[in-house]
XYZ file of C-alpha atoms in Angstrom:
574
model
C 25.012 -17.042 152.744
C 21.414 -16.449 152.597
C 19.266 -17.201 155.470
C 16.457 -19.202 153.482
C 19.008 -21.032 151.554
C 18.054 -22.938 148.537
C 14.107 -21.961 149.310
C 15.711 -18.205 148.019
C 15.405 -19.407 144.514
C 11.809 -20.294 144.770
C 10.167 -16.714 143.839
C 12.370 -15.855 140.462
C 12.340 -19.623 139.478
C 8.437 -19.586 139.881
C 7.267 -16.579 138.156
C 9.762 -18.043 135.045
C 8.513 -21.286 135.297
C 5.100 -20.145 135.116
C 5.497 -17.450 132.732
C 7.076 -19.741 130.270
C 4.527 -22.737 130.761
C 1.446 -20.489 130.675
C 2.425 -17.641 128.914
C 0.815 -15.110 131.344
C 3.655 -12.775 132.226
C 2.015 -10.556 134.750
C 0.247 -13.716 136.610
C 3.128 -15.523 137.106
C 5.033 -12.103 138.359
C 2.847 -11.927 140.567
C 2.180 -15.192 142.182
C 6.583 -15.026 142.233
C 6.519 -12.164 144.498
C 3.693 -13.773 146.507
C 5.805 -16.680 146.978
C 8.772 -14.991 148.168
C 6.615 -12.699 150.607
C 4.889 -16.049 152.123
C 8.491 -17.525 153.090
C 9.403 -13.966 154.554
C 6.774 -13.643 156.332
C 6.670 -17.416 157.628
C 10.890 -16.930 158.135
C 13.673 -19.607 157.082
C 12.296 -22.438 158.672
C 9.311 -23.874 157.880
C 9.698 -27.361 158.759
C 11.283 -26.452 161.988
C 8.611 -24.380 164.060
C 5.972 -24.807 161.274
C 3.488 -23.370 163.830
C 4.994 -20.257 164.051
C 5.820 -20.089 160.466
C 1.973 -20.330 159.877
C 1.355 -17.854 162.802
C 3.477 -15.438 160.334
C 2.543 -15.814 157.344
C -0.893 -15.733 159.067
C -0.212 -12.333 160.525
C 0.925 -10.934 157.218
C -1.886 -11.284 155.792
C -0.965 -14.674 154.136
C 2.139 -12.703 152.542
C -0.123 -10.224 150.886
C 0.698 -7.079 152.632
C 4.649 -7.823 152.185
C 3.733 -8.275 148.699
C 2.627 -5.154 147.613
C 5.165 -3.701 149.582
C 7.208 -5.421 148.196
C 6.159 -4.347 144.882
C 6.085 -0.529 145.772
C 9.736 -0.942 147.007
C 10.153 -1.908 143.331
C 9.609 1.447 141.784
C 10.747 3.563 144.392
C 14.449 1.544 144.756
C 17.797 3.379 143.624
C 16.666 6.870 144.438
C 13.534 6.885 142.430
C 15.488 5.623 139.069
C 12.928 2.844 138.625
C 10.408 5.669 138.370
C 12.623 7.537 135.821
C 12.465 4.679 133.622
C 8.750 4.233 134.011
C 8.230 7.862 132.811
C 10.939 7.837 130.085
C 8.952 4.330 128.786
C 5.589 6.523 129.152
C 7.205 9.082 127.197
C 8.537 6.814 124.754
C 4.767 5.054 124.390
C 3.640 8.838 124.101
C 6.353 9.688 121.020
C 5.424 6.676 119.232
C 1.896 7.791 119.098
C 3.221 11.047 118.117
C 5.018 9.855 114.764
C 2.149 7.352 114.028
C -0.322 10.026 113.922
C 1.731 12.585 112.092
C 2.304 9.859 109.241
C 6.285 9.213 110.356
C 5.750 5.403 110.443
C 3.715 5.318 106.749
C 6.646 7.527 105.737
C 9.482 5.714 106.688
C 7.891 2.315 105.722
C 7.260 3.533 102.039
C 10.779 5.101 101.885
C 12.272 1.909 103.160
C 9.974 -0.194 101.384
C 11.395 1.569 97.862
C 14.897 -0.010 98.807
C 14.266 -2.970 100.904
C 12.975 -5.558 99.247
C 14.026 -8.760 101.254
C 13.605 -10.075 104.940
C 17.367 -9.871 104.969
C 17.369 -6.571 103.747
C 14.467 -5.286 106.569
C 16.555 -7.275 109.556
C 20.455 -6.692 108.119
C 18.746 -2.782 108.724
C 17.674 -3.540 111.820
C 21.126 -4.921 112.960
C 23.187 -2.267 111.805
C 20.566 0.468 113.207
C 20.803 -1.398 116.732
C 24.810 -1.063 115.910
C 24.234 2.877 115.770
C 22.318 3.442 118.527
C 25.302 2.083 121.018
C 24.079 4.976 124.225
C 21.517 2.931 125.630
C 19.908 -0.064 125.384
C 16.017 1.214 126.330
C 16.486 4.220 123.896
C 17.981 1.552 121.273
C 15.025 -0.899 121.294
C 12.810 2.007 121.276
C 14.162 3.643 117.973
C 15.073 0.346 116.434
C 12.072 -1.178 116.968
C 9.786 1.189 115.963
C 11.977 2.282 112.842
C 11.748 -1.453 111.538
C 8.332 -2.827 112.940
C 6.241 -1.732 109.818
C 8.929 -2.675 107.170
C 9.413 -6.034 108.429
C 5.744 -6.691 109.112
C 5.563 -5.798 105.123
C 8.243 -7.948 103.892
C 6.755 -10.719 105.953
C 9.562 -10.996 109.005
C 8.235 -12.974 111.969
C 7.747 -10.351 115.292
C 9.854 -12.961 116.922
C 12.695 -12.966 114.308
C 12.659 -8.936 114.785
C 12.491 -8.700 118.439
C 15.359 -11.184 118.729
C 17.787 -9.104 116.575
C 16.408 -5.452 118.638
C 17.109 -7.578 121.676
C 20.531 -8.827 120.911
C 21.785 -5.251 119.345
C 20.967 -3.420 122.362
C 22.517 -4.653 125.658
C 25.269 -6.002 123.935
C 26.126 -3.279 121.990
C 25.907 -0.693 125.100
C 28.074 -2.747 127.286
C 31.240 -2.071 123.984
C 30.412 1.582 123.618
C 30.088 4.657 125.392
C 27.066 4.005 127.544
C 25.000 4.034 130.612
C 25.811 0.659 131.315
C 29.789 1.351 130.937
C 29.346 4.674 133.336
C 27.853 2.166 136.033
C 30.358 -0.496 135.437
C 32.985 1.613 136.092
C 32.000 2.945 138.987
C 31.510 -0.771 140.521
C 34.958 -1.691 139.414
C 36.354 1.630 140.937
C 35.129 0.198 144.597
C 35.672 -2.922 144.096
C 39.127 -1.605 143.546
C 39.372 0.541 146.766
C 37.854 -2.139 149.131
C 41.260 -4.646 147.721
C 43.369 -1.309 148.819
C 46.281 -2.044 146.603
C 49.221 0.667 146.518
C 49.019 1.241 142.788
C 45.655 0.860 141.483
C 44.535 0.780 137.876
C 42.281 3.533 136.261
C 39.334 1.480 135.818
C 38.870 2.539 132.347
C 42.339 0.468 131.382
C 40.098 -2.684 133.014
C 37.197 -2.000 131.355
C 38.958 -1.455 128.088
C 41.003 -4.788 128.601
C 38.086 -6.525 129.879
C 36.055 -6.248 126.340
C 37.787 -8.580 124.167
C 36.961 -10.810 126.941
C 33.140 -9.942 127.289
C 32.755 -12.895 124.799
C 28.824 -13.328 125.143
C 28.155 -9.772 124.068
C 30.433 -9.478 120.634
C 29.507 -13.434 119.744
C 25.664 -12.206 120.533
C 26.177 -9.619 117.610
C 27.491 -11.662 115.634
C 25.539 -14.542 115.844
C 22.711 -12.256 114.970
C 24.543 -11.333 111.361
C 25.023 -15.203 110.814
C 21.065 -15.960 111.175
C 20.708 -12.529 109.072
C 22.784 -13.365 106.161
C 22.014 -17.063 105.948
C 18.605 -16.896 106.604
C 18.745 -20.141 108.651
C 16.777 -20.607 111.972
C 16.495 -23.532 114.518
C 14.151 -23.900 117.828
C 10.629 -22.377 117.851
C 12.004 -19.615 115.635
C 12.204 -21.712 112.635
C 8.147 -22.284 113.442
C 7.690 -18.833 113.705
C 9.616 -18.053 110.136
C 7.764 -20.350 108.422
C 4.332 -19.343 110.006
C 5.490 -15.679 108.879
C 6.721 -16.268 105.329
C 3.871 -18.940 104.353
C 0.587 -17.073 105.912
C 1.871 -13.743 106.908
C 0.576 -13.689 110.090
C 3.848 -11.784 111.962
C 2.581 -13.375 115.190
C 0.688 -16.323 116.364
C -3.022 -16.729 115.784
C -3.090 -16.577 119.929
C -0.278 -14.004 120.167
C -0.756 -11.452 122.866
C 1.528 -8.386 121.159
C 2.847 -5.975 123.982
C 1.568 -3.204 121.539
C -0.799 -2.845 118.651
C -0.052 0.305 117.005
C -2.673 0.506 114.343
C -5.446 -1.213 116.348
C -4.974 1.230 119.108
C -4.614 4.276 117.741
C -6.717 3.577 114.260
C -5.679 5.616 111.046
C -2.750 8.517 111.259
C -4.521 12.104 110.501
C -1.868 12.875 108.300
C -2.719 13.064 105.014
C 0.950 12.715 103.314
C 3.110 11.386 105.580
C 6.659 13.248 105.750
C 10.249 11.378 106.550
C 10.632 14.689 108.824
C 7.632 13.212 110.992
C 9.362 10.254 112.052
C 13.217 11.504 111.617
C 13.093 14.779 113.618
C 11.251 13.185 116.724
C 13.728 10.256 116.850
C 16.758 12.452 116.220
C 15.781 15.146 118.768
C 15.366 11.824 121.503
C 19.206 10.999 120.638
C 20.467 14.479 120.555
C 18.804 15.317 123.788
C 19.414 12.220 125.659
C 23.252 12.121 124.999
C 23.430 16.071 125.516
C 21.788 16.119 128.693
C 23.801 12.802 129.977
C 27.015 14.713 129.416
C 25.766 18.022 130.789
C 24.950 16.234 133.947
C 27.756 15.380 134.258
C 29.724 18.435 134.245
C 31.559 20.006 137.144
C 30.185 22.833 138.728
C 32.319 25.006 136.283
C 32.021 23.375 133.224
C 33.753 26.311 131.008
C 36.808 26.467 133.295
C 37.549 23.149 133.836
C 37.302 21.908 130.223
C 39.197 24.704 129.330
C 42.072 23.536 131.483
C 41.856 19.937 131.102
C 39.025 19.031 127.965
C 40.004 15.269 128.488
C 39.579 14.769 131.944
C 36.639 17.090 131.945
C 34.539 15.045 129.531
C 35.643 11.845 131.088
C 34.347 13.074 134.239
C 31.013 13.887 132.504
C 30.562 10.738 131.063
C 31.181 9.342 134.489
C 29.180 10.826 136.722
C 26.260 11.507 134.110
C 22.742 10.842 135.185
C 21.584 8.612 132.070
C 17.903 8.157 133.754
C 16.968 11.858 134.265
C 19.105 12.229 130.286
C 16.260 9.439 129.285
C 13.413 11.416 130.737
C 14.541 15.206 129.274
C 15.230 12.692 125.826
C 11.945 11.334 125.556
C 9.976 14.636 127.164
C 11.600 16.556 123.873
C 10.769 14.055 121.469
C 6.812 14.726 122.292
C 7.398 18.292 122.443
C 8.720 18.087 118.647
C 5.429 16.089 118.253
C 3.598 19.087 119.452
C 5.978 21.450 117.328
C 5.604 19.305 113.830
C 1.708 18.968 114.219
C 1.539 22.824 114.157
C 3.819 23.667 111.438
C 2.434 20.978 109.526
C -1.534 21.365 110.247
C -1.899 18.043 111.011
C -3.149 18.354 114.970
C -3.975 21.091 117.307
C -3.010 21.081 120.542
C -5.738 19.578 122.010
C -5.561 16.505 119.169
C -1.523 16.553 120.239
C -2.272 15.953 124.064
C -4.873 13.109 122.673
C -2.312 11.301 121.225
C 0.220 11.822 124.011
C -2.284 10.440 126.499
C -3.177 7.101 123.607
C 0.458 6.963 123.832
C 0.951 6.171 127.701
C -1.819 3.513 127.138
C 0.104 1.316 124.404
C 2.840 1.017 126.919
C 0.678 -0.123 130.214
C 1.384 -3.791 129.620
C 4.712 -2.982 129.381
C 4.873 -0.445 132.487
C 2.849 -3.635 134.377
C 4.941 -6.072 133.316
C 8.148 -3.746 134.655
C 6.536 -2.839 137.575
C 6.049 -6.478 138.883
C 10.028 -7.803 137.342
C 11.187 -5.189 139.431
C 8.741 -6.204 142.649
C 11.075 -10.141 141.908
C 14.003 -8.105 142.327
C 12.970 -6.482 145.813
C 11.786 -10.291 146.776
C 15.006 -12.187 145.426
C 17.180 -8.878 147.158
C 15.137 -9.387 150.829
C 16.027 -13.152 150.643
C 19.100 -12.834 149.423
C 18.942 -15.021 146.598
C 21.942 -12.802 145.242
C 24.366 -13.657 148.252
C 23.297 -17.430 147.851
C 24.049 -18.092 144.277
C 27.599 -16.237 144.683
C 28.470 -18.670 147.749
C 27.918 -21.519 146.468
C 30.608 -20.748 143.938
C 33.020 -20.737 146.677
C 36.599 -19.282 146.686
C 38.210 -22.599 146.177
C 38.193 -23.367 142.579
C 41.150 -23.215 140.552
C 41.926 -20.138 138.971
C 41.501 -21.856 134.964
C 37.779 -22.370 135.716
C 37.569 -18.817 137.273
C 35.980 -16.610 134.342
C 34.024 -19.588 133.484
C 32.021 -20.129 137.369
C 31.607 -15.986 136.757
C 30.003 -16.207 133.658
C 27.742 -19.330 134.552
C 26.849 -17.460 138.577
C 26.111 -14.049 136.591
C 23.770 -15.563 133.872
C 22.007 -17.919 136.442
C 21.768 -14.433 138.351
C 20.413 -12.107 136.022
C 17.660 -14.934 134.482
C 16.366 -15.334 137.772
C 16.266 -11.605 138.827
C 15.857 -9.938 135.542
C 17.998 -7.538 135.865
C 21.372 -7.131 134.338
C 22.568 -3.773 136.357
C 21.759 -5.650 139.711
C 23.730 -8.943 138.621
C 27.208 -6.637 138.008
C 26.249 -5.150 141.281
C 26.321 -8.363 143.360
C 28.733 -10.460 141.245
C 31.278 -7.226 140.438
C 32.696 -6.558 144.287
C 32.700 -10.289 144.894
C 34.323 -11.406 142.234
C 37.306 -8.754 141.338
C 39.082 -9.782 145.134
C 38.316 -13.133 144.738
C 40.405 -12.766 141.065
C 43.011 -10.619 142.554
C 43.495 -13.216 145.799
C 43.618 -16.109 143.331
C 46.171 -14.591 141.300
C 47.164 -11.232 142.047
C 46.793 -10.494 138.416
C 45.223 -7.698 136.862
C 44.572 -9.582 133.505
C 42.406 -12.077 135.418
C 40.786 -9.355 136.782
C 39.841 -8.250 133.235
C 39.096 -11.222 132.323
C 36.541 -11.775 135.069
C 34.896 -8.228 134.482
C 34.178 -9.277 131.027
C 32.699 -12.354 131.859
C 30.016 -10.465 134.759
C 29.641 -8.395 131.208
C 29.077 -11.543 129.254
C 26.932 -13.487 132.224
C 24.713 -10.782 132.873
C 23.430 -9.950 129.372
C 23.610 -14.023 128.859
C 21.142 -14.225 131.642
C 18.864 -11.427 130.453
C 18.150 -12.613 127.186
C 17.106 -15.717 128.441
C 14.613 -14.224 131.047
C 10.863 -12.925 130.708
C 11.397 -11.244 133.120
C 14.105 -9.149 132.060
C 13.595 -5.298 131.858
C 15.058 -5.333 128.277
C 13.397 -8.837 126.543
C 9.686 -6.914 127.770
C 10.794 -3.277 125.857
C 12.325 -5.236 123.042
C 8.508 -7.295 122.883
C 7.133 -3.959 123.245
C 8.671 -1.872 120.558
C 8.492 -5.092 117.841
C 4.509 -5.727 118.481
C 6.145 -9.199 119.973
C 4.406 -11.411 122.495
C 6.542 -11.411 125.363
C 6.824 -15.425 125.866
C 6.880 -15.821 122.492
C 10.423 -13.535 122.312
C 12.023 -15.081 124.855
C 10.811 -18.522 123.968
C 12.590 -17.725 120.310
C 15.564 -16.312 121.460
C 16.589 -18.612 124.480
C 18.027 -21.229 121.690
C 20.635 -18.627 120.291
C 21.396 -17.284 123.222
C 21.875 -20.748 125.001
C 24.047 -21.219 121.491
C 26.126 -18.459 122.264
C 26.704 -18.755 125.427
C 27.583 -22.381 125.729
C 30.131 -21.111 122.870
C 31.379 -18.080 125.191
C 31.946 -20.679 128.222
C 34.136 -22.926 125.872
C 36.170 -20.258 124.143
C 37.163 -19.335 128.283
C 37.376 -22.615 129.625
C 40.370 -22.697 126.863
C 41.622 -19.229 127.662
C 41.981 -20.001 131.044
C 43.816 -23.366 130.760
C 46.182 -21.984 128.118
C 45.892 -18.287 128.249
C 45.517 -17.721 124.249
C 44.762 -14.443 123.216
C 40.533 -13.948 123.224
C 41.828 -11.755 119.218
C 42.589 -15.450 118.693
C 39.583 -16.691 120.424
C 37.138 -15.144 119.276
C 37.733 -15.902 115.101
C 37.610 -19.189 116.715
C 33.977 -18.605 118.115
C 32.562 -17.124 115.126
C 33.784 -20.200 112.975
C 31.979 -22.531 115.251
C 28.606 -20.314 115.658
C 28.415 -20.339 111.434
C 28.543 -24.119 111.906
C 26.630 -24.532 114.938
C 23.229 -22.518 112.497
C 24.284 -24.630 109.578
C 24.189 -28.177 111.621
C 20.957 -27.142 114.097
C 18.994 -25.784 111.427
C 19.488 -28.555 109.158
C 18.657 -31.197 112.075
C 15.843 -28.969 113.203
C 14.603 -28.579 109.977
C 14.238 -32.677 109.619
C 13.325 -33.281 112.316
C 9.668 -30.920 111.499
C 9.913 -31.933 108.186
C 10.316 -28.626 106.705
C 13.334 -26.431 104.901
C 15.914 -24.841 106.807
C 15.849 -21.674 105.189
C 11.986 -20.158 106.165
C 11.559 -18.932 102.471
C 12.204 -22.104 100.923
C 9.536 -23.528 101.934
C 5.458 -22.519 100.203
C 5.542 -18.664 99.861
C 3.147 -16.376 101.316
C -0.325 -16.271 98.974
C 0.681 -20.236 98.066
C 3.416 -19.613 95.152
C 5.763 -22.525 95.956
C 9.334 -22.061 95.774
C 11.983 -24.921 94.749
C 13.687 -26.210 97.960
C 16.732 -25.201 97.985
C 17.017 -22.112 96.034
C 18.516 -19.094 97.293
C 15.394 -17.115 97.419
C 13.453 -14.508 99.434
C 9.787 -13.299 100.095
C 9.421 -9.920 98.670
C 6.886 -6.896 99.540
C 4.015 -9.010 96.748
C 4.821 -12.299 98.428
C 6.278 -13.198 95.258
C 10.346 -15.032 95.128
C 13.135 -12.933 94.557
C 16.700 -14.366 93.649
C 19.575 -13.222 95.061
């Protein structure tokens, strides 16, 4: 167990505190990793020796120096992926500007515009976009969110409401698909595996495979996101937001702070008619690239030969042992370069104009890049105090083996919202928690079961966090305030999750099938909307349904009508 204890908690527990009470994400980062590097440097016991605890902290400069060491130990962890990601978000900032300024976003937002009329038409899109893009959940915010962003913003769809649905379509869907996330998953279940030392050991692609009917949070998350889609119905702070949206059109808050402002930063586009080819080819050549590359890294030494001789095991081995960061960069690197390419061919910028717009590029994603930087400086405090090792202990290995998958799921989500990080939660919880399944009950099953709920736990836990890597891209690439997102989207994923953790409690008392389950779970999530959005929507005095209530430019609509705002601001019946 960790040294410090309980005081282990204070630094991720701090910054989320603060960053949800004052809405100053970077600030309360940074006073969490402060925090952290004061009890470092003071040791575990501060009410023991506290003279010598203050002669530490003293000597470290009152926890400063540890703090920005702590915060360069950030970006340089796991072999210099951090930095990857840093560059590949760059990048990404830098292709954005690209298709704004070649007219892709105009073009795309009139061609959608011609056949999406609705807010459920602009976010149903969004949905089954985030469904598509299944290899990554960075890449996937990125597209989706930037695809969407100007349609929505036209049909009147709260920031919130969109960065909720990018948010919950992207982890989720990556850790049911082929993925990054799967590749590393597998490779922790693979040790975890060796370290039990069993005689016949499974291929951890048949546990992975049974483990995702039983990654609950993530397939409920999806759903739950096509219930709020198709019956328009909100509850919490999002039902504010809706309303706000749909009766002013302000997208955001009057004292939003937006992770990016497209337009306002980069002004007017210099193209003159705006092509679908300026916004398709970039984000196609980012996919094709990114996926290509993944595999190729992957390859043996002899790629020809060996998939010659065995094409299954070949590819399987790529997807494996694929280096998705590096894939990301090379991805994001050719989706400028086509920026450069379709500026030419079209006349629309020189080079020199081109590298402008690159450079305007890396500057709409600093607050992001900041705002990574420092979650990632919480995960090198929370990892030198072990805050990891704590939370796993006090589960103990002496529960019964019903509430198992349930203590998983609740250890992993506590985890990854006080970390931020999703990756590093199945890292701490996965070679725990497979032996302790396998001691309990020597079945593989439970095993699966349990790998499905780190799965479920860990995205669970990251949607909840403001800290988390993938709620601050999902802010970015929707125009979202960061606080604001999370703020939004902590009620439905609270929601699902408390569903997730019944729906397991009862699997592991009676060992129904989760393909039973699961029907079960989306049959109480429908109600769950109906009944909170009705007694949310009494309680503020206002309609359920967002575009019930008075339209945007003041045209009232009758309560209870099965309406919604179009592109004018006028009603539309559906």
């Amino acid at each position: 167990m960790s040294e410090f204890g309980i005081l282990s908690l204070v630094p991720p527990l701090l910054a989320i505190g603060l960053a949800i009470i004052t809405r100053k994400a970077v600030l309360s980062l940074f006073l969490g990793i402060w925090s952290g590097a004061v009890l470092y440097a003071g040791g575990p016991s501060p009410l023991d020796d506290p003279v010598g605890w203050g002669r530490g902290v003293a000597a470290d400069g009152f926890g400063i120096f540890t703090t920005f060491d702590w915060i360069v130990d950030g970006i340089m962890a796991d072999d210099g992926f951090y930095v990857q990601i840093l560059i590949f978000t760059l990048l990404l900032g830098a292709g954005v500007s690209m298709i704004w300024n070649l007219g892709g976003s105009y073009a795309v937002r009139d061609w959608a515009l011609e056949r999406i009329e609705t807010q459920r038409g602009a976010t149903f899109a969004a949905w089954l976009l985030g469904l598509v893009m299944f290899f990554d959940d960075y890449a996937n915010t990125a597209i989706v969110g930037s695809t969407i962003k100007d349609v929505s913003d036209e049909l009147h769809v709260s920031r919130e409401k969109l960065s909720y649905v990018v948010d919950s379509t992207a982890a989720p869907v990556a850790t049911l698909a082929i993925s990054s996330w799967i590749a590393f998953q597998l490779g922790e279940i693979r040790d975890a595996y060796d370290e039990l030392g069993l005689a016949e050991e499974p291929e951890e692609m048949e546990i992975f495979l049974q483990s995702i009917p039983y990654n609950m949070y993530a397939i409920l998350a999806i759903v739950m996101v096509l219930i709020i889609v198709v019956t328009g119905r909100d509850y919490g702070e999002m039902l504010t937001a809706e309303h706000r949206s749909r009766s002013t059109g302000k997208v955001t808050r009057d004292d939003a702070q937006p992770m990016q402002d497209v337009e306002g930063d980069l002004g007017d586009p210099h193209a003159e008619n705006p092509r679908l080819a300026s916004f398709f080819t970039p984000v196609v050549v980012l996919a094709v690239v990114t996926l290509g590359t993944a595999l190729w890294t992957g390859f043996p030494a002899e790629p020809l030969t060996s998939f010659l001789d065995r094409p299954g095991d070949t590819v399987y081995t790529a997807f494996i042992k694929a280096n998705y960061a590096s894939a990301l960069v090379y991805g994001s690197f050719a989706m400028v370069a086509s920026g450069f390419v379709l500026g030419k061919v079209y006349g629309i910028m020189d080079a020199g104009e081109s590298t402008d717009a690159t450079i305007d590029g890396f500057g709409l994603m600093l607050t992001a890049v900041s705002i990574l930087v420092l979650a990632w400086g919480i995960g090198t405090a929370v990892t030198a105090l072990d805050t990891g090792g704590f939370v796993a202990n006090v589960i103990g290995d002496s529960l019964p083996a019903e509430v198992l998958p349930v203590v998983v799921l609740g250890a992993a989500a506590f985890i990854a919202f006080s970390t931020g990080t999703a990756w590093g939660t199945m890292g701490i919880l996965t070679p725990i928690a497979i032996p302790v399944a396998w001691s309990m009950t020597g079945d593989h099953t439970m095993v699966s079961a349990v790998v499905g709920m780190i799965f479920s736990g860990a995205i669970f836990g990251d949607h909840s966090s403001p800290i988390s890597d993938t709620s601050v891209l999902s802010a970015t690439f929707t125009g979202a305030d960061l606080i604001d997102h999370v703020r939004t989207q902590i009620p439905y994923a609270l929601t699902v999750g408390l569903v997730s953790a019944l729906l397991m409690t009862v699997w592991g008392f009676t060992r129904i099938t989760p393909f039973v389950l699961l029907p079960i779970g989306v049959v109480l999530l429908t109600g769950l909307v109906y009944g909170l959005s009705e007694f949310d929507a009494r309680r503020k005095g206002v309609e359920p349904i967002a575009a019930n209530g008075s339209e945007y430019a003041g045209d009232p609509v009758t309560p209870g009508s099965e309406s919604d705002v179009s592109v004018d601001g006028g009603s539309q019946t559906e």
